[in-house]
Short mmCIF file of C-alpha atoms and ligand atoms in Angstrom, two decimals:
data_model
loop_
_atom_site.label_atom_id
_atom_site.label_comp_id
_atom_site.label_asym_id
_atom_site.label_seq_id
_atom_site.Cartn_x
_atom_site.Cartn_y
_atom_site.Cartn_z
CA MET A 191 27.52 63.16 20.98
CA LYS A 192 27.71 62.19 17.32
CA VAL A 193 27.93 59.16 15.05
CA PHE A 194 30.73 59.42 12.49
CA PHE A 195 30.27 57.34 9.32
CA VAL A 196 33.93 56.90 8.47
CA GLY A 197 35.38 55.67 5.17
CA ALA A 198 38.01 53.07 6.04
CA GLY A 199 39.49 53.19 2.55
CA PRO A 200 40.37 50.04 0.60
CA GLY A 201 42.56 48.34 3.21
CA ASN A 202 46.02 49.80 3.64
CA PRO A 203 45.86 52.02 6.77
CA GLU A 204 48.09 54.59 5.04
CA LEU A 205 45.20 55.24 2.66
CA LEU A 206 42.97 56.51 5.47
CA THR A 207 42.29 60.24 5.55
CA VAL A 208 44.01 62.13 8.36
CA ARG A 209 40.55 62.76 9.84
CA ALA A 210 39.55 59.08 9.73
CA HIS A 211 42.87 58.09 11.33
CA ARG A 212 42.45 60.61 14.12
CA LEU A 213 38.83 59.68 14.88
CA LEU A 214 39.58 55.96 14.82
CA SER A 215 42.66 56.11 16.99
CA HIS A 216 40.77 58.01 19.71
CA CYS A 217 37.44 56.20 19.55
CA GLU A 218 35.65 54.55 22.46
CA ILE A 219 32.94 52.75 20.48
CA CYS A 220 33.25 51.44 16.91
CA ILE A 221 30.95 49.37 14.73
CA TYR A 222 32.95 48.09 11.74
CA ALA A 223 32.09 46.03 8.67
CA GLY A 224 34.11 42.97 9.66
CA SER A 225 33.78 41.15 6.35
CA LEU A 226 35.43 44.00 4.43
CA VAL A 227 37.36 46.47 6.58
CA SER A 228 40.98 45.34 6.88
CA PRO A 229 42.11 44.11 10.32
CA GLU A 230 45.06 46.54 10.10
CA VAL A 231 42.62 49.47 10.05
CA VAL A 232 40.44 48.11 12.87
CA ALA A 233 43.63 47.63 14.91
CA LEU A 234 44.07 51.42 15.04
CA ALA A 235 41.23 51.63 17.58
CA PRO A 236 42.54 51.97 21.16
CA ALA A 237 42.90 48.73 23.16
CA GLY A 238 40.02 49.57 25.50
CA ALA A 239 37.50 50.54 22.79
CA ASP A 240 34.21 48.62 22.44
CA LEU A 241 34.31 47.00 19.00
CA TYR A 242 31.27 45.52 17.24
CA ASP A 243 31.33 43.62 13.94
CA SER A 244 28.32 44.71 11.87
CA ALA A 245 28.49 41.49 9.81
CA GLU A 246 26.93 39.73 12.78
CA MET A 247 24.37 42.43 13.63
CA THR A 248 20.89 43.43 12.55
CA LEU A 249 19.89 47.07 12.19
CA GLU A 250 17.94 46.75 15.47
CA GLU A 251 21.07 45.53 17.26
CA MET A 252 23.01 48.46 15.87
CA GLU A 253 20.31 50.79 17.19
CA VAL A 254 20.86 49.38 20.68
CA VAL A 255 24.57 50.30 20.43
CA PHE A 256 23.67 53.77 19.06
CA ARG A 257 21.38 54.30 22.08
CA GLN A 258 24.02 53.11 24.56
CA ALA A 259 26.51 55.61 23.09
CA GLN A 260 23.85 58.33 23.32
CA LEU A 261 23.23 57.54 27.02
CA ARG A 262 26.98 57.56 27.74
CA GLY A 263 27.40 60.78 25.75
CA VAL A 264 30.25 59.19 23.77
CA ASP A 265 30.89 59.54 20.00
CA LEU A 266 30.51 56.38 17.94
CA ILE A 267 32.53 55.47 14.84
CA ARG A 268 30.63 53.57 12.16
CA LEU A 269 33.44 52.25 9.99
CA HIS A 270 32.62 51.40 6.37
CA THR A 271 34.97 50.00 3.77
CA GLY A 272 36.14 52.33 0.97
CA ASP A 273 33.78 55.29 0.80
CA PRO A 274 30.60 55.03 2.90
CA ALA A 275 28.45 56.48 0.10
CA ILE A 276 29.01 53.48 -2.20
CA TYR A 277 27.06 50.31 -1.29
CA GLY A 278 27.36 51.29 2.35
CA ALA A 279 23.66 51.00 3.28
CA ILE A 280 24.14 54.15 5.34
CA ARG A 281 20.72 55.69 4.61
CA GLU A 282 18.84 53.15 6.73
CA GLN A 283 21.24 53.75 9.63
CA MET A 284 20.82 57.51 9.25
CA ASN A 285 17.04 57.08 9.35
CA SER A 286 17.42 55.20 12.67
CA LEU A 287 19.64 57.99 14.00
CA ASP A 288 17.11 60.60 12.90
CA ARG A 289 14.43 58.73 14.86
CA LEU A 290 16.70 58.56 17.91
CA GLY A 291 17.58 62.24 17.64
CA ILE A 292 21.31 61.50 17.21
CA ASP A 293 23.46 63.79 15.06
CA TYR A 294 25.84 62.29 12.47
CA GLU A 295 28.58 63.22 10.02
CA VAL A 296 30.23 61.43 7.09
CA ILE A 297 34.00 61.24 6.57
CA PRO A 298 34.70 60.18 2.97
CA GLY A 299 37.19 57.46 2.13
CA ILE A 300 39.17 56.24 -0.87
CA SER A 301 36.92 53.80 -2.68
CA SER A 302 38.12 50.42 -3.88
CA PHE A 303 37.60 51.40 -7.52
CA GLN A 304 40.17 54.16 -7.03
CA ALA A 305 42.58 51.86 -5.24
CA ALA A 306 42.19 49.27 -8.02
CA ALA A 307 42.91 51.92 -10.69
CA ALA A 308 46.04 52.93 -8.76
CA THR A 309 47.20 49.32 -8.55
CA LEU A 310 46.66 48.96 -12.30
CA LYS A 311 48.49 52.26 -12.88
CA THR A 312 45.71 53.22 -15.21
CA GLU A 313 43.64 56.29 -15.93
CA LEU A 314 39.92 55.44 -16.01
CA THR A 315 39.19 58.18 -18.53
CA ALA A 316 40.94 58.36 -21.88
CA PRO A 317 40.71 61.17 -24.41
CA GLU A 318 38.34 60.39 -27.28
CA VAL A 319 37.89 56.83 -25.95
CA SER A 320 35.98 57.09 -22.70
CA GLN A 321 35.11 60.19 -20.72
CA THR A 322 32.61 58.47 -18.45
CA ILE A 323 33.07 56.05 -15.57
CA ILE A 324 30.19 53.86 -14.46
CA LEU A 325 30.21 52.41 -10.95
CA SER A 326 27.83 49.50 -10.80
CA ARG A 327 27.28 45.90 -9.78
CA THR A 328 25.40 42.83 -10.91
CA SER A 329 22.32 41.66 -9.07
CA GLY A 330 22.69 39.62 -5.93
CA ARG A 331 20.37 39.66 -2.96
CA THR A 332 19.76 43.23 -4.17
CA PRO A 333 18.06 43.11 -7.60
CA MET A 334 19.15 45.56 -10.32
CA PRO A 335 16.67 48.14 -11.63
CA GLU A 336 15.75 47.05 -15.18
CA GLN A 337 17.13 50.18 -16.85
CA GLU A 338 20.51 49.51 -15.19
CA GLU A 339 20.95 45.92 -16.40
CA LEU A 340 24.52 45.29 -17.53
CA GLU A 341 23.51 45.29 -21.19
CA GLN A 342 22.06 48.80 -20.89
CA LEU A 343 25.27 50.07 -19.30
CA ALA A 344 27.41 48.21 -21.85
CA LYS A 345 25.76 50.10 -24.71
CA THR A 346 27.55 53.27 -23.54
CA ARG A 347 30.99 51.56 -23.76
CA SER A 348 32.10 53.73 -20.84
CA THR A 349 34.76 52.54 -18.41
CA LEU A 350 32.94 50.11 -16.12
CA CYS A 351 33.91 49.46 -12.50
CA LEU A 352 31.91 46.59 -11.10
CA PHE A 353 31.62 45.98 -7.37
CA LEU A 354 30.28 42.82 -5.72
CA SER A 355 30.38 40.84 -8.96
CA VAL A 356 33.62 38.90 -9.36
CA HIS A 357 31.92 35.58 -8.59
CA LYS A 358 29.96 36.14 -11.82
CA ILE A 359 32.92 37.18 -13.98
CA GLY A 360 32.11 34.60 -16.70
CA GLU A 361 28.57 35.88 -17.08
CA VAL A 362 29.72 39.52 -16.95
CA ALA A 363 32.39 39.08 -19.65
CA GLY A 364 29.90 37.21 -21.86
CA GLU A 365 27.33 40.00 -21.60
CA LEU A 366 29.83 42.80 -22.20
CA ALA A 367 31.72 41.27 -25.15
CA PRO A 368 29.09 41.99 -27.84
CA TRP A 369 29.27 45.72 -26.98
CA TYR A 370 32.90 46.27 -26.00
CA GLY A 371 34.43 43.61 -28.29
CA ALA A 372 35.98 40.37 -27.04
CA ASP A 373 39.46 41.94 -27.25
CA CYS A 374 38.54 44.84 -24.92
CA PRO A 375 40.92 45.11 -21.94
CA ALA A 376 39.54 43.86 -18.62
CA ALA A 377 41.19 43.63 -15.21
CA VAL A 378 40.35 42.25 -11.81
CA VAL A 379 42.02 43.45 -8.62
CA PHE A 380 41.51 41.37 -5.47
CA HIS A 381 42.11 43.07 -2.10
CA ALA A 382 43.52 46.25 -3.67
CA SER A 383 46.13 47.77 -1.29
CA TRP A 384 46.09 44.72 1.05
CA PRO A 385 49.28 42.66 1.60
CA ASP A 386 47.68 39.74 -0.31
CA GLU A 387 46.55 41.87 -3.28
CA LYS A 388 46.22 40.00 -6.59
CA VAL A 389 45.99 41.48 -10.08
CA VAL A 390 44.62 39.74 -13.15
CA ARG A 391 44.81 41.44 -16.53
CA GLY A 392 43.29 40.18 -19.74
CA THR A 393 40.56 40.78 -22.25
CA LEU A 394 36.86 40.05 -22.12
CA ALA A 395 37.69 36.81 -23.95
CA ASP A 396 40.07 35.38 -21.35
CA ILE A 397 39.55 37.26 -18.06
CA ALA A 398 37.05 34.76 -16.62
CA LEU A 399 39.41 31.82 -17.05
CA LYS A 400 42.34 33.76 -15.57
CA VAL A 401 40.27 34.83 -12.54
CA GLU A 402 39.15 31.25 -12.00
CA GLN A 403 42.77 30.07 -12.15
CA GLU A 404 43.66 32.59 -9.43
CA GLN A 405 40.64 31.38 -7.43
CA ILE A 406 39.33 34.91 -6.85
CA ARG A 407 35.69 34.76 -5.74
CA LYS A 408 35.13 37.87 -3.61
CA THR A 409 36.40 41.31 -2.52
CA ALA A 410 37.60 42.20 -6.00
CA MET A 411 37.01 45.04 -8.43
CA ILE A 412 36.30 44.37 -12.10
CA ILE A 413 37.35 47.15 -14.47
CA VAL A 414 36.51 46.97 -18.17
CA GLY A 415 37.05 49.43 -20.99
CA GLN A 416 39.31 50.65 -23.77
CA ALA A 417 40.68 53.27 -21.36
CA LEU A 418 42.81 50.44 -19.90
CA ALA A 419 44.65 50.04 -23.22
CA ARG A 420 48.14 51.53 -23.48
CA ASP A 421 47.85 52.94 -26.99
CA ILE A 422 45.14 55.54 -26.37
CA PRO A 423 45.16 58.95 -28.11
CA VAL A 424 47.38 61.60 -26.50
CA SER A 425 45.45 64.23 -24.55
CA ARG A 426 45.64 67.86 -25.62
CA LEU A 427 46.32 69.00 -22.08
CA TYR A 428 50.10 69.02 -22.46
CA HIS A 429 50.14 69.85 -26.16
CA ARG A 430 52.34 72.82 -27.14
CA SER A 431 49.43 74.65 -28.81
CA PHE A 432 47.17 74.32 -25.77
CA SER A 433 47.15 77.73 -24.06
CA HIS A 434 48.31 78.13 -20.49
CA GLY A 435 45.00 79.80 -19.64
CA TYR A 436 43.21 76.54 -20.39
CA ARG A 437 45.69 74.53 -18.40
CA ARG A 438 44.94 76.53 -15.30
CA GLY A 439 41.17 76.30 -15.80
CA ASP A 440 38.84 73.43 -15.07
CA GLU A 441 37.76 72.75 -18.63
CA ARG A 442 39.99 70.58 -20.70
N1 SAH B 5 32.09 51.25 -0.05
C1 SAH B 5 33.00 50.33 -0.69
C2 SAH B 5 32.28 49.25 -1.48
C3 SAH B 5 31.51 48.26 -0.62
S1 SAH B 5 30.76 46.99 -1.54
C4 SAH B 5 33.98 51.13 -1.57
O1 SAH B 5 33.81 52.33 -1.75
O2 SAH B 5 34.94 50.53 -2.05
C5 SAH B 5 31.96 45.70 -1.40
C6 SAH B 5 32.68 45.49 -2.72
O3 SAH B 5 33.68 46.50 -2.85
C7 SAH B 5 33.43 44.18 -2.85
O4 SAH B 5 32.59 43.13 -3.29
C8 SAH B 5 34.45 44.52 -3.91
O5 SAH B 5 33.86 44.52 -5.20
C9 SAH B 5 34.78 45.96 -3.55
N2 SAH B 5 35.97 46.06 -2.68
C10 SAH B 5 36.02 46.47 -1.40
N3 SAH B 5 37.29 46.51 -0.97
C11 SAH B 5 38.07 46.12 -2.01
C12 SAH B 5 39.48 46.01 -2.22
N4 SAH B 5 40.36 46.29 -1.26
N5 SAH B 5 39.91 45.60 -3.44
C13 SAH B 5 39.04 45.33 -4.44
N6 SAH B 5 37.71 45.44 -4.30
C14 SAH B 5 37.23 45.84 -3.11
#
């Protein structure tokens, strides 16, 4: 018997991995993050499966379900939105499983920052402009470590993907503008890959107002950086003088 931490991807069931799809469609017990995992993905579980919404559970209550699965000798699917390794709070669940002597495995998923980039049809890295992507958030119930305050990250002028922060978009844009410039491209994608997906594009100067007009307050990805601009330098990867040997290798 095993617990599978499964990445549910951003929402569209076609963005599940083959492995996640197979595990989910044969599962008998599933604990899913009801506030975030799309109903279309949860619906892949068989009709008779025991489904639990983790949004209404404490860790202790989850442990009870883990133990029941252990006694029945039945695998349990722990379904997390996007990729379980990003803001999934999986470590504390793994510690419980370690105590209970239950084995577990992680099935990665497409994260919402990737789905948002796909929706925007953008590359998050741009030659000479930004070769670093920062995945972060602003403080909420979880405080930010001081060295990771937004201002510290902004100093790098890397491409920033901010989770869990759209409700603070005004504050975020205000803090980033002195470092990135008020005219720096910024975008917000609500429910990337869902049927009700919304996209807002702008600059740090006007993105907050546009997001407010669209009434987006949660489940959205903020992406900021010059990499989102269209007129970035051309990469050398496809340049005539770039040798084929390099093209085949990993280093560009
Ligand atoms: N593990 C998840 C992140 C969980 S934290 C992942 O890898 O994507 C929850 C935050 O993820 C939300 O506040 C939002 O910022 C982002 N998010 C999750 N699903 C999203 C989606 N479909 N579109 C845009 N943002 C999403």
